[in-house]
Short mmCIF file of C-alpha atoms in Angstrom, two decimals:
data_model
loop_
_atom_site.label_atom_id
_atom_site.label_comp_id
_atom_site.label_asym_id
_atom_site.label_seq_id
_atom_site.Cartn_x
_atom_site.Cartn_y
_atom_site.Cartn_z
CA MET A 98 -9.91 -14.42 -25.93
CA THR A 99 -7.78 -14.65 -22.81
CA ASN A 100 -8.98 -13.35 -19.46
CA HIS A 101 -6.38 -11.21 -17.68
CA LEU A 102 -6.28 -10.91 -13.89
CA VAL A 103 -4.04 -8.18 -12.51
CA ILE A 104 -3.16 -7.98 -8.82
CA PHE A 105 -2.04 -4.48 -7.84
CA ALA A 106 0.65 -4.48 -5.14
CA LYS A 107 3.10 -2.12 -3.49
CA SER A 108 6.67 -3.16 -2.83
CA PRO A 109 6.47 -5.06 0.48
CA HIS A 110 8.89 -3.00 2.55
CA LEU A 111 8.37 -2.43 6.27
CA GLY A 112 6.90 1.02 6.90
CA THR A 113 5.90 1.65 3.28
CA VAL A 114 2.81 -0.56 2.99
CA LYS A 115 -0.52 -0.32 4.85
CA SER A 116 0.40 2.97 6.55
CA ARG A 117 -3.13 3.62 7.87
CA LEU A 118 -3.30 0.09 9.26
CA GLY A 119 0.23 0.53 10.64
CA ARG A 120 -0.85 3.61 12.61
CA ASP A 121 -3.57 1.51 14.24
CA ILE A 122 -1.90 -1.86 14.89
CA GLY A 123 1.80 -1.07 14.44
CA ASN A 124 3.98 -1.09 11.33
CA LEU A 125 5.39 -4.56 11.92
CA ALA A 126 1.95 -6.18 12.30
CA ALA A 127 0.63 -4.29 9.25
CA TRP A 128 3.64 -5.37 7.16
CA GLN A 129 3.27 -8.98 8.28
CA PHE A 130 -0.43 -8.95 7.35
CA TYR A 131 0.37 -7.45 3.94
CA ARG A 132 3.13 -9.93 3.05
CA ARG A 133 1.23 -12.96 4.30
CA ASN A 134 -2.02 -11.94 2.59
CA LEU A 135 -0.33 -10.97 -0.68
CA ARG A 136 1.57 -14.24 -0.89
CA ALA A 137 -1.58 -16.28 -0.19
CA LEU A 138 -3.65 -14.23 -2.64
CA ILE A 139 -1.15 -14.67 -5.47
CA ARG A 140 -0.85 -18.41 -4.93
CA ARG A 141 -4.60 -18.91 -4.63
CA LEU A 142 -5.55 -16.88 -7.72
CA SER A 143 -2.64 -17.81 -9.99
CA ALA A 144 -3.41 -21.52 -9.61
CA ASP A 145 -6.59 -21.12 -11.67
CA HIS A 146 -6.02 -21.61 -15.41
CA ARG A 147 -9.16 -19.76 -16.51
CA TRP A 148 -7.10 -16.55 -16.64
CA ARG A 149 -3.54 -15.30 -16.88
CA THR A 150 -2.33 -13.72 -13.66
CA TYR A 151 -0.15 -10.62 -13.53
CA LEU A 152 1.34 -8.84 -10.55
CA ALA A 153 1.43 -5.08 -11.21
CA VAL A 154 4.05 -3.70 -8.85
CA THR A 155 5.53 -0.46 -7.63
CA GLY A 156 9.20 -0.38 -6.87
CA ALA A 157 10.79 -3.31 -8.70
CA SER A 158 12.65 -5.35 -6.13
CA ALA A 159 14.32 -8.71 -5.73
CA ARG A 160 11.83 -9.33 -2.94
CA TRP A 161 9.07 -10.04 -5.48
CA SER A 162 10.63 -13.42 -6.23
CA GLU A 163 9.99 -14.43 -2.60
CA ILE A 164 6.31 -13.61 -2.90
CA SER A 165 5.30 -14.34 -6.48
CA PRO A 166 5.53 -17.83 -8.00
CA PRO A 167 7.15 -18.08 -11.47
CA PRO A 168 3.99 -18.44 -13.63
CA VAL A 169 2.83 -14.97 -12.49
CA ARG A 170 4.02 -12.24 -14.84
CA LEU A 171 5.50 -9.14 -13.17
CA ILE A 172 4.64 -5.77 -14.72
CA GLU A 173 5.28 -2.22 -13.53
CA GLN A 174 2.36 0.02 -12.59
CA GLY A 175 4.22 3.15 -13.66
CA ASP A 176 3.65 6.70 -12.41
CA GLY A 177 0.54 8.69 -11.59
CA ASP A 178 -2.42 8.29 -9.29
CA LEU A 179 -4.16 4.94 -8.86
CA GLY A 180 -6.56 5.62 -11.73
CA GLN A 181 -3.79 6.52 -14.16
CA ARG A 182 -1.86 3.40 -13.20
CA MET A 183 -4.91 1.13 -13.56
CA ALA A 184 -5.77 2.65 -16.95
CA ARG A 185 -2.18 2.21 -18.15
CA VAL A 186 -2.02 -1.44 -17.08
CA THR A 187 -5.44 -2.20 -18.60
CA ASN A 188 -4.44 -0.61 -21.90
CA THR A 189 -1.22 -2.64 -22.14
CA MET A 190 -2.93 -6.02 -21.77
CA ALA A 191 -3.43 -8.21 -24.85
CA THR A 192 -6.95 -8.67 -26.23
CA GLY A 193 -9.53 -9.91 -23.74
CA PRO A 194 -11.27 -8.86 -20.54
CA VAL A 195 -9.17 -7.41 -17.71
CA ALA A 196 -9.97 -7.57 -14.00
CA ILE A 197 -7.87 -5.69 -11.45
CA VAL A 198 -7.92 -6.60 -7.75
CA GLY A 199 -6.28 -5.07 -4.72
CA SER A 200 -3.71 -6.88 -2.61
CA ASP A 201 -5.37 -6.29 0.74
CA ILE A 202 -8.64 -8.19 0.30
CA PRO A 203 -8.09 -11.47 2.19
CA GLU A 204 -11.43 -13.03 1.20
CA ILE A 205 -10.99 -12.95 -2.60
CA SER A 206 -11.38 -16.43 -4.04
CA SER A 207 -11.10 -17.92 -7.51
CA ALA A 208 -14.91 -18.09 -7.52
CA HIS A 209 -15.09 -14.29 -7.15
CA VAL A 210 -12.72 -13.77 -10.07
CA ALA A 211 -14.56 -16.33 -12.21
CA SER A 212 -17.83 -14.50 -11.47
CA ALA A 213 -16.26 -11.23 -12.56
CA PHE A 214 -15.21 -12.66 -15.92
CA GLU A 215 -18.63 -14.27 -16.34
CA VAL A 216 -20.30 -10.88 -15.73
CA LEU A 217 -17.95 -9.28 -18.26
CA GLY A 218 -19.46 -11.59 -20.88
CA ARG A 219 -22.67 -9.54 -20.53
CA HIS A 220 -21.53 -6.11 -19.25
CA ASP A 221 -18.89 -3.53 -20.08
CA VAL A 222 -17.68 -3.04 -16.50
CA VAL A 223 -17.91 -4.98 -13.23
CA PHE A 224 -17.17 -3.77 -9.69
CA GLY A 225 -16.54 -5.60 -6.44
CA PRO A 226 -17.63 -2.99 -3.88
CA ALA A 227 -15.98 -2.55 -0.49
CA PRO A 228 -17.76 -1.29 2.65
CA ASP A 229 -15.56 1.83 2.75
CA GLY A 230 -16.97 3.24 -0.51
CA GLY A 231 -14.19 1.92 -2.73
CA TYR A 232 -13.93 -1.35 -4.61
CA TRP A 233 -11.84 -4.48 -4.38
CA LEU A 234 -12.22 -5.37 -8.07
CA VAL A 235 -12.80 -3.44 -11.26
CA GLY A 236 -13.10 -5.28 -14.55
CA GLN A 237 -13.56 -4.19 -18.14
CA SER A 238 -14.74 -6.33 -21.03
CA ARG A 239 -12.88 -4.07 -23.53
CA ARG A 240 -15.26 -5.04 -26.35
CA ARG A 241 -15.82 -1.36 -27.10
CA PRO A 242 -14.21 1.89 -25.98
CA LEU A 243 -15.12 3.27 -22.57
CA PRO A 244 -14.91 6.86 -21.38
CA GLN A 245 -12.03 7.67 -19.05
CA LEU A 246 -13.27 5.39 -16.29
CA PHE A 247 -10.92 6.67 -13.58
CA ARG A 248 -11.08 10.43 -14.32
CA ASN A 249 -11.59 12.71 -11.27
CA VAL A 250 -11.94 9.83 -8.79
CA ARG A 251 -11.32 10.70 -5.15
CA TRP A 252 -9.13 7.73 -4.26
CA SER A 253 -8.96 6.44 -0.66
CA SER A 254 -12.27 8.13 0.09
CA PRO A 255 -15.88 7.00 0.59
CA PHE A 256 -16.59 8.39 -2.90
CA ALA A 257 -14.23 6.26 -5.03
CA LEU A 258 -16.91 3.91 -6.39
CA GLU A 259 -19.47 6.70 -6.78
CA ASP A 260 -16.96 8.87 -8.70
CA THR A 261 -15.99 5.97 -10.97
CA LEU A 262 -19.65 5.20 -11.75
CA ALA A 263 -20.18 8.88 -12.63
CA ASN A 264 -17.69 8.43 -15.48
CA LEU A 265 -19.92 5.86 -17.19
CA ASP A 266 -22.77 6.88 -19.46
CA ARG A 267 -26.02 5.13 -20.45
CA ARG A 268 -24.35 3.33 -23.35
CA HIS A 269 -22.12 1.31 -21.02
CA SER A 270 -23.55 -1.39 -18.78
CA HIS A 271 -22.12 -2.31 -15.41
CA ALA A 272 -22.78 -4.85 -12.66
CA PHE A 273 -21.67 -5.57 -9.11
CA LEU A 274 -20.20 -8.56 -7.34
CA GLU A 275 -20.59 -9.17 -3.62
CA GLN A 276 -19.10 -6.77 -1.12
CA LEU A 277 -15.75 -7.78 0.46
CA ILE A 278 -13.69 -6.15 3.20
CA ASP A 279 -10.72 -4.04 2.15
CA VAL A 280 -8.34 -4.17 5.14
CA ASP A 281 -7.11 -0.59 5.52
CA ASP A 282 -7.49 0.22 9.21
CA GLU A 283 -7.93 -1.41 12.60
CA ALA A 284 -11.74 -1.63 12.29
CA SER A 285 -11.57 -3.52 8.97
CA TYR A 286 -8.68 -5.64 10.27
CA ARG A 287 -10.69 -6.66 13.36
CA ALA A 288 -13.82 -7.30 11.25
CA TRP A 289 -11.83 -9.59 8.95
CA ARG A 290 -10.17 -11.43 11.84
CA GLY A 291 -13.56 -11.84 13.50
CA ARG A 292 -14.78 -13.86 10.53
#
C-alpha cells in the first residue's frame, strides 16, 4: 500500500496567511516566513520516495506553481472547518495510510514523517503534538473505520488535541511523535528562531 503525505496550506497571499503572527511581527514578515517555510517544507518532504506528497490548498491560484515542484499533486481542501476539510481529504486518498501536516512547522523532517508511517503500521492514529495544545501531524492507518475523529474539536485552541483524542474509543490505538513548534505568534516565532 502507498503512504500518502498531505501538506495543508493556505493560498500564500499577503495579509491572508499567518494573521496572528502578522499582528505580532507585521504582515510582510509573516507572509515572508510562510512562503519561505512552505517552499522549503514541500521540497524537503516531497524528495522522499517512501510516500506520495500532496499539497491540499485553499484558493486555487497560479502562485502554487512558484511554490510547489511538479511531482507534488495539488488537491483542493474544500469547504468547512479544519476538521471537515481534513476528513474530506483523508477520505479521498487511495488505499493506504494518510498523514496530514501543517505548513507552518519549520522543523518537520523526512525522519518525522517516516516515523509517523512506521507508527501507523502498529496503531490506528498517530499525532505530532505542538506546545500550544494542537498538533503538527495527524495520521490514520485506515485499516479499519474510525469514529468521526475531528467532530467537535475546538480548533486554534489549547484543546484541539484533547478534543480529538476524546473522539477515539478503546478499540482504536493511538501514539505520539515528538513535540514540534507550530509557528503561530511572536513567542513561537522567536522560540523557533532561537533554535
